[in-house]
Amino acid sequence: MLNQMEEKYQTVIRLKYLYDLKISDIAFIMNKPEGTVKTWLYKALKKLRENFMEVK
């Protein structure tokens, strides 16, 4: 399911949960404001939850 998401969402999820990075570190790596990274993370998690509910 992650591979079907937009690349920016994939990147944020991977950096946060696979590499255990802080939002500030992800923002620095992606050269984006922290608020943008938080929004992308929120939207990515929401999409994953919705997709899992559809599969159930």
PDB file of N, CA, C and O in Angstrom:
ATOM      1  N   MET A   1       0.812  -1.191   0.000  1.00  0.00           N
ATOM      2  CA  MET A   1       0.000   0.000   0.000  1.00  0.00           C
ATOM      3  C   MET A   1       0.855   1.254   0.000  1.00  0.00           C
ATOM      4  O   MET A   1       0.494   2.247  -0.617  1.00  0.00           O
ATOM      5  N   LEU A   2       1.963   1.190   0.689  1.00  0.00           N
ATOM      6  CA  LEU A   2       2.844   2.353   0.757  1.00  0.00           C
ATOM      7  C   LEU A   2       3.386   2.706  -0.626  1.00  0.00           C
ATOM      8  O   LEU A   2       3.475   3.884  -0.975  1.00  0.00           O
ATOM      9  N   ASN A   3       3.689   1.703  -1.406  1.00  0.00           N
ATOM     10  CA  ASN A   3       4.250   1.940  -2.737  1.00  0.00           C
ATOM     11  C   ASN A   3       3.262   2.602  -3.695  1.00  0.00           C
ATOM     12  O   ASN A   3       3.669   3.141  -4.718  1.00  0.00           O
ATOM     13  N   GLN A   4       1.985   2.570  -3.383  1.00  0.00           N
ATOM     14  CA  GLN A   4       0.972   3.175  -4.237  1.00  0.00           C
ATOM     15  C   GLN A   4       0.741   4.648  -3.888  1.00  0.00           C
ATOM     16  O   GLN A   4       0.034   5.346  -4.606  1.00  0.00           O
ATOM     17  N   MET A   5       1.361   5.122  -2.825  1.00  0.00           N
ATOM     18  CA  MET A   5       1.178   6.504  -2.392  1.00  0.00           C
ATOM     19  C   MET A   5       2.128   7.426  -3.150  1.00  0.00           C
ATOM     20  O   MET A   5       3.113   6.980  -3.738  1.00  0.00           O
ATOM     21  N   GLU A   6       1.822   8.736  -3.080  1.00  0.00           N
ATOM     22  CA  GLU A   6       2.715   9.724  -3.674  1.00  0.00           C
ATOM     23  C   GLU A   6       4.091   9.617  -3.019  1.00  0.00           C
ATOM     24  O   GLU A   6       4.213   9.285  -1.841  1.00  0.00           O
ATOM     25  N   GLU A   7       5.112   9.936  -3.781  1.00  0.00           N
ATOM     26  CA  GLU A   7       6.487   9.775  -3.309  1.00  0.00           C
ATOM     27  C   GLU A   7       6.769  10.574  -2.038  1.00  0.00           C
ATOM     28  O   GLU A   7       7.456  10.087  -1.133  1.00  0.00           O
ATOM     29  N   LYS A   8       6.224  11.784  -1.936  1.00  0.00           N
ATOM     30  CA  LYS A   8       6.484  12.596  -0.735  1.00  0.00           C
ATOM     31  C   LYS A   8       5.937  11.919   0.518  1.00  0.00           C
ATOM     32  O   LYS A   8       6.559  11.962   1.577  1.00  0.00           O
ATOM     33  N   TYR A   9       4.778  11.263   0.391  1.00  0.00           N
ATOM     34  CA  TYR A   9       4.204  10.548   1.530  1.00  0.00           C
ATOM     35  C   TYR A   9       5.028   9.309   1.872  1.00  0.00           C
ATOM     36  O   TYR A   9       5.257   9.017   3.050  1.00  0.00           O
ATOM     37  N   GLN A  10       5.467   8.602   0.860  1.00  0.00           N
ATOM     38  CA  GLN A  10       6.318   7.426   1.081  1.00  0.00           C
ATOM     39  C   GLN A  10       7.587   7.822   1.830  1.00  0.00           C
ATOM     40  O   GLN A  10       7.984   7.170   2.792  1.00  0.00           O
ATOM     41  N   THR A  11       8.205   8.899   1.375  1.00  0.00           N
ATOM     42  CA  THR A  11       9.460   9.349   1.970  1.00  0.00           C
ATOM     43  C   THR A  11       9.277   9.716   3.435  1.00  0.00           C
ATOM     44  O   THR A  11      10.070   9.305   4.290  1.00  0.00           O
ATOM     45  N   VAL A  12       8.237  10.471   3.739  1.00  0.00           N
ATOM     46  CA  VAL A  12       7.993  10.891   5.123  1.00  0.00           C
ATOM     47  C   VAL A  12       7.748   9.680   6.022  1.00  0.00           C
ATOM     48  O   VAL A  12       8.319   9.587   7.109  1.00  0.00           O
ATOM     49  N   ILE A  13       6.929   8.745   5.569  1.00  0.00           N
ATOM     50  CA  ILE A  13       6.644   7.537   6.359  1.00  0.00           C
ATOM     51  C   ILE A  13       7.924   6.740   6.598  1.00  0.00           C
ATOM     52  O   ILE A  13       8.199   6.302   7.725  1.00  0.00           O
ATOM     53  N   ARG A  14       8.700   6.552   5.545  1.00  0.00           N
ATOM     54  CA  ARG A  14       9.933   5.765   5.688  1.00  0.00           C
ATOM     55  C   ARG A  14      10.925   6.423   6.633  1.00  0.00           C
ATOM     56  O   ARG A  14      11.517   5.764   7.498  1.00  0.00           O
ATOM     57  N   LEU A  15      11.119   7.726   6.469  1.00  0.00           N
ATOM     58  CA  LEU A  15      12.074   8.413   7.339  1.00  0.00           C
ATOM     59  C   LEU A  15      11.617   8.409   8.793  1.00  0.00           C
ATOM     60  O   LEU A  15      12.430   8.244   9.701  1.00  0.00           O
ATOM     61  N   LYS A  16      10.337   8.571   9.008  1.00  0.00           N
ATOM     62  CA  LYS A  16       9.804   8.621  10.376  1.00  0.00           C
ATOM     63  C   LYS A  16       9.812   7.256  11.049  1.00  0.00           C
ATOM     64  O   LYS A  16      10.252   7.119  12.189  1.00  0.00           O
ATOM     65  N   TYR A  17       9.309   6.235  10.357  1.00  0.00           N
ATOM     66  CA  TYR A  17       9.093   4.948  11.012  1.00  0.00           C
ATOM     67  C   TYR A  17      10.156   3.891  10.725  1.00  0.00           C
ATOM     68  O   TYR A  17      10.373   3.017  11.558  1.00  0.00           O
ATOM     69  N   LEU A  18      10.830   3.971   9.605  1.00  0.00           N
ATOM     70  CA  LEU A  18      11.897   3.004   9.343  1.00  0.00           C
ATOM     71  C   LEU A  18      13.241   3.491   9.878  1.00  0.00           C
ATOM     72  O   LEU A  18      14.037   2.709  10.370  1.00  0.00           O
ATOM     73  N   TYR A  19      13.471   4.806   9.783  1.00  0.00           N
ATOM     74  CA  TYR A  19      14.744   5.366  10.241  1.00  0.00           C
ATOM     75  C   TYR A  19      14.618   6.098  11.571  1.00  0.00           C
ATOM     76  O   TYR A  19      15.613   6.601  12.091  1.00  0.00           O
ATOM     77  N   ASP A  20      13.385   6.164  12.096  1.00  0.00           N
ATOM     78  CA  ASP A  20      13.124   6.743  13.414  1.00  0.00           C
ATOM     79  C   ASP A  20      13.653   8.177  13.553  1.00  0.00           C
ATOM     80  O   ASP A  20      14.245   8.544  14.565  1.00  0.00           O
ATOM     81  N   LEU A  21      13.441   8.979  12.507  1.00  0.00           N
ATOM     82  CA  LEU A  21      13.901  10.364  12.530  1.00  0.00           C
ATOM     83  C   LEU A  21      12.831  11.284  13.103  1.00  0.00           C
ATOM     84  O   LEU A  21      11.640  11.003  13.012  1.00  0.00           O
ATOM     85  N   LYS A  22      13.262  12.379  13.668  1.00  0.00           N
ATOM     86  CA  LYS A  22      12.355  13.400  14.190  1.00  0.00           C
ATOM     87  C   LYS A  22      11.828  14.240  13.031  1.00  0.00           C
ATOM     88  O   LYS A  22      12.446  14.318  11.967  1.00  0.00           O
ATOM     89  N   ILE A  23      10.705  14.896  13.271  1.00  0.00           N
ATOM     90  CA  ILE A  23      10.101  15.761  12.255  1.00  0.00           C
ATOM     91  C   ILE A  23      11.098  16.821  11.792  1.00  0.00           C
ATOM     92  O   ILE A  23      11.222  17.094  10.598  1.00  0.00           O
ATOM     93  N   SER A  24      11.833  17.405  12.722  1.00  0.00           N
ATOM     94  CA  SER A  24      12.801  18.450  12.363  1.00  0.00           C
ATOM     95  C   SER A  24      13.894  17.908  11.444  1.00  0.00           C
ATOM     96  O   SER A  24      14.328  18.594  10.519  1.00  0.00           O
ATOM     97  N   ASP A  25      14.328  16.681  11.688  1.00  0.00           N
ATOM     98  CA  ASP A  25      15.348  16.067  10.836  1.00  0.00           C
ATOM     99  C   ASP A  25      14.805  15.765   9.444  1.00  0.00           C
ATOM    100  O   ASP A  25      15.480  15.969   8.439  1.00  0.00           O
ATOM    101  N   ILE A  26      13.571  15.279   9.396  1.00  0.00           N
ATOM    102  CA  ILE A  26      12.935  14.989   8.108  1.00  0.00           C
ATOM    103  C   ILE A  26      12.775  16.282   7.316  1.00  0.00           C
ATOM    104  O   ILE A  26      13.051  16.324   6.108  1.00  0.00           O
ATOM    105  N   ALA A  27      12.351  17.344   7.979  1.00  0.00           N
ATOM    106  CA  ALA A  27      12.189  18.638   7.323  1.00  0.00           C
ATOM    107  C   ALA A  27      13.521  19.115   6.744  1.00  0.00           C
ATOM    108  O   ALA A  27      13.570  19.619   5.615  1.00  0.00           O
ATOM    109  N   PHE A  28      14.581  18.935   7.494  1.00  0.00           N
ATOM    110  CA  PHE A  28      15.910  19.338   7.019  1.00  0.00           C
ATOM    111  C   PHE A  28      16.317  18.523   5.794  1.00  0.00           C
ATOM    112  O   PHE A  28      16.772  19.080   4.793  1.00  0.00           O
ATOM    113  N   ILE A  29      16.140  17.210   5.862  1.00  0.00           N
ATOM    114  CA  ILE A  29      16.509  16.326   4.753  1.00  0.00           C
ATOM    115  C   ILE A  29      15.721  16.649   3.488  1.00  0.00           C
ATOM    116  O   ILE A  29      16.269  16.694   2.389  1.00  0.00           O
ATOM    117  N   MET A  30      14.423  16.908   3.662  1.00  0.00           N
ATOM    118  CA  MET A  30      13.552  17.157   2.512  1.00  0.00           C
ATOM    119  C   MET A  30      13.521  18.632   2.106  1.00  0.00           C
ATOM    120  O   MET A  30      12.887  18.987   1.115  1.00  0.00           O
ATOM    121  N   ASN A  31      14.199  19.474   2.889  1.00  0.00           N
ATOM    122  CA  ASN A  31      14.254  20.908   2.622  1.00  0.00           C
ATOM    123  C   ASN A  31      12.852  21.520   2.559  1.00  0.00           C
ATOM    124  O   ASN A  31      12.516  22.257   1.628  1.00  0.00           O
ATOM    125  N   LYS A  32      12.035  21.160   3.553  1.00  0.00           N
ATOM    126  CA  LYS A  32      10.655  21.633   3.658  1.00  0.00           C
ATOM    127  C   LYS A  32      10.420  22.121   5.087  1.00  0.00           C
ATOM    128  O   LYS A  32      11.093  21.678   6.018  1.00  0.00           O
ATOM    129  N   PRO A  33       9.451  23.009   5.282  1.00  0.00           N
ATOM    130  CA  PRO A  33       9.120  23.439   6.651  1.00  0.00           C
ATOM    131  C   PRO A  33       8.572  22.272   7.479  1.00  0.00           C
ATOM    132  O   PRO A  33       7.975  21.335   6.926  1.00  0.00           O
ATOM    133  N   GLU A  34       8.775  22.337   8.779  1.00  0.00           N
ATOM    134  CA  GLU A  34       8.282  21.275   9.662  1.00  0.00           C
ATOM    135  C   GLU A  34       6.777  21.110   9.546  1.00  0.00           C
ATOM    136  O   GLU A  34       6.272  19.994   9.591  1.00  0.00           O
ATOM    137  N   GLY A  35       6.057  22.208   9.406  1.00  0.00           N
ATOM    138  CA  GLY A  35       4.602  22.142   9.270  1.00  0.00           C
ATOM    139  C   GLY A  35       4.178  21.342   8.052  1.00  0.00           C
ATOM    140  O   GLY A  35       3.200  20.584   8.101  1.00  0.00           O
ATOM    141  N   THR A  36       4.908  21.484   6.969  1.00  0.00           N
ATOM    142  CA  THR A  36       4.614  20.724   5.748  1.00  0.00           C
ATOM    143  C   THR A  36       4.836  19.238   5.983  1.00  0.00           C
ATOM    144  O   THR A  36       4.016  18.402   5.590  1.00  0.00           O
ATOM    145  N   VAL A  37       5.928  18.907   6.645  1.00  0.00           N
ATOM    146  CA  VAL A  37       6.239  17.504   6.930  1.00  0.00           C
ATOM    147  C   VAL A  37       5.160  16.906   7.843  1.00  0.00           C
ATOM    148  O   VAL A  37       4.709  15.779   7.613  1.00  0.00           O
ATOM    149  N   LYS A  38       4.725  17.652   8.841  1.00  0.00           N
ATOM    150  CA  LYS A  38       3.671  17.170   9.734  1.00  0.00           C
ATOM    151  C   LYS A  38       2.374  16.926   8.965  1.00  0.00           C
ATOM    152  O   LYS A  38       1.695  15.925   9.193  1.00  0.00           O
ATOM    153  N   THR A  39       2.051  17.836   8.057  1.00  0.00           N
ATOM    154  CA  THR A  39       0.838  17.679   7.246  1.00  0.00           C
ATOM    155  C   THR A  39       0.949  16.444   6.363  1.00  0.00           C
ATOM    156  O   THR A  39       0.003  15.656   6.265  1.00  0.00           O
ATOM    157  N   TRP A  40       2.081  16.268   5.715  1.00  0.00           N
ATOM    158  CA  TRP A  40       2.276  15.097   4.850  1.00  0.00           C
ATOM    159  C   TRP A  40       2.194  13.807   5.648  1.00  0.00           C
ATOM    160  O   TRP A  40       1.614  12.828   5.195  1.00  0.00           O
ATOM    161  N   LEU A  41       2.780  13.802   6.840  1.00  0.00           N
ATOM    162  CA  LEU A  41       2.735  12.610   7.685  1.00  0.00           C
ATOM    163  C   LEU A  41       1.294  12.304   8.084  1.00  0.00           C
ATOM    164  O   LEU A  41       0.850  11.162   8.011  1.00  0.00           O
ATOM    165  N   TYR A  42       0.552  13.325   8.479  1.00  0.00           N
ATOM    166  CA  TYR A  42      -0.850  13.153   8.858  1.00  0.00           C
ATOM    167  C   TYR A  42      -1.652  12.583   7.687  1.00  0.00           C
ATOM    168  O   TYR A  42      -2.410  11.620   7.848  1.00  0.00           O
ATOM    169  N   LYS A  43      -1.494  13.167   6.509  1.00  0.00           N
ATOM    170  CA  LYS A  43      -2.237  12.714   5.329  1.00  0.00           C
ATOM    171  C   LYS A  43      -1.830  11.300   4.927  1.00  0.00           C
ATOM    172  O   LYS A  43      -2.675  10.493   4.534  1.00  0.00           O
ATOM    173  N   ALA A  44      -0.553  10.996   5.016  1.00  0.00           N
ATOM    174  CA  ALA A  44      -0.072   9.661   4.646  1.00  0.00           C
ATOM    175  C   ALA A  44      -0.650   8.603   5.576  1.00  0.00           C
ATOM    176  O   ALA A  44      -1.122   7.551   5.126  1.00  0.00           O
ATOM    177  N   LEU A  45      -0.635   8.871   6.874  1.00  0.00           N
ATOM    178  CA  LEU A  45      -1.184   7.918   7.842  1.00  0.00           C
ATOM    179  C   LEU A  45      -2.687   7.752   7.653  1.00  0.00           C
ATOM    180  O   LEU A  45      -3.219   6.644   7.758  1.00  0.00           O
ATOM    181  N   LYS A  46      -3.372   8.843   7.359  1.00  0.00           N
ATOM    182  CA  LYS A  46      -4.811   8.786   7.112  1.00  0.00           C
ATOM    183  C   LYS A  46      -5.114   7.909   5.896  1.00  0.00           C
ATOM    184  O   LYS A  46      -6.013   7.071   5.929  1.00  0.00           O
ATOM    185  N   LYS A  47      -4.341   8.082   4.819  1.00  0.00           N
ATOM    186  CA  LYS A  47      -4.541   7.274   3.615  1.00  0.00           C
ATOM    187  C   LYS A  47      -4.274   5.792   3.894  1.00  0.00           C
ATOM    188  O   LYS A  47      -4.999   4.929   3.415  1.00  0.00           O
ATOM    189  N   LEU A  48      -3.232   5.512   4.666  1.00  0.00           N
ATOM    190  CA  LEU A  48      -2.937   4.118   5.010  1.00  0.00           C
ATOM    191  C   LEU A  48      -4.077   3.501   5.821  1.00  0.00           C
ATOM    192  O   LEU A  48      -4.477   2.371   5.561  1.00  0.00           O
ATOM    193  N   ARG A  49      -4.591   4.255   6.795  1.00  0.00           N
ATOM    194  CA  ARG A  49      -5.711   3.754   7.605  1.00  0.00           C
ATOM    195  C   ARG A  49      -6.924   3.471   6.726  1.00  0.00           C
ATOM    196  O   ARG A  49      -7.566   2.429   6.872  1.00  0.00           O
ATOM    197  N   GLU A  50      -7.241   4.393   5.838  1.00  0.00           N
ATOM    198  CA  GLU A  50      -8.388   4.213   4.941  1.00  0.00           C
ATOM    199  C   GLU A  50      -8.205   2.979   4.064  1.00  0.00           C
ATOM    200  O   GLU A  50      -9.147   2.212   3.873  1.00  0.00           O
ATOM    201  N   ASN A  51      -7.003   2.792   3.543  1.00  0.00           N
ATOM    202  CA  ASN A  51      -6.733   1.632   2.688  1.00  0.00           C
ATOM    203  C   ASN A  51      -6.850   0.321   3.468  1.00  0.00           C
ATOM    204  O   ASN A  51      -7.363  -0.669   2.961  1.00  0.00           O
ATOM    205  N   PHE A  52      -6.367   0.317   4.713  1.00  0.00           N
ATOM    206  CA  PHE A  52      -6.468  -0.893   5.534  1.00  0.00           C
ATOM    207  C   PHE A  52      -7.911  -1.215   5.862  1.00  0.00           C
ATOM    208  O   PHE A  52      -8.307  -2.372   5.911  1.00  0.00           O
ATOM    209  N   MET A  53      -8.720  -0.190   6.080  1.00  0.00           N
ATOM    210  CA  MET A  53     -10.139  -0.414   6.386  1.00  0.00           C
ATOM    211  C   MET A  53     -10.877  -0.999   5.170  1.00  0.00           C
ATOM    212  O   MET A  53     -11.773  -1.800   5.327  1.00  0.00           O
ATOM    213  N   GLU A  54     -10.476  -0.580   3.978  1.00  0.00           N
ATOM    214  CA  GLU A  54     -11.103  -1.108   2.757  1.00  0.00           C
ATOM    215  C   GLU A  54     -10.754  -2.567   2.554  1.00  0.00           C
ATOM    216  O   GLU A  54     -11.577  -3.351   2.080  1.00  0.00           O
ATOM    217  N   VAL A  55      -9.555  -2.955   2.933  1.00  0.00           N
ATOM    218  CA  VAL A  55      -9.093  -4.329   2.760  1.00  0.00           C
ATOM    219  C   VAL A  55      -9.805  -5.259   3.729  1.00  0.00           C
ATOM    220  O   VAL A  55     -10.099  -6.394   3.416  1.00  0.00           O
ATOM    221  N   LYS A  56     -10.097  -4.771   4.930  1.00  0.00           N
ATOM    222  CA  LYS A  56     -10.752  -5.588   5.955  1.00  0.00           C
ATOM    223  C   LYS A  56     -12.014  -6.115   5.487  1.00  0.00           C
ATOM    224  O   LYS A  56     -12.836  -6.363   5.021  1.00  0.00           O
TER     225      LYS A  56
END
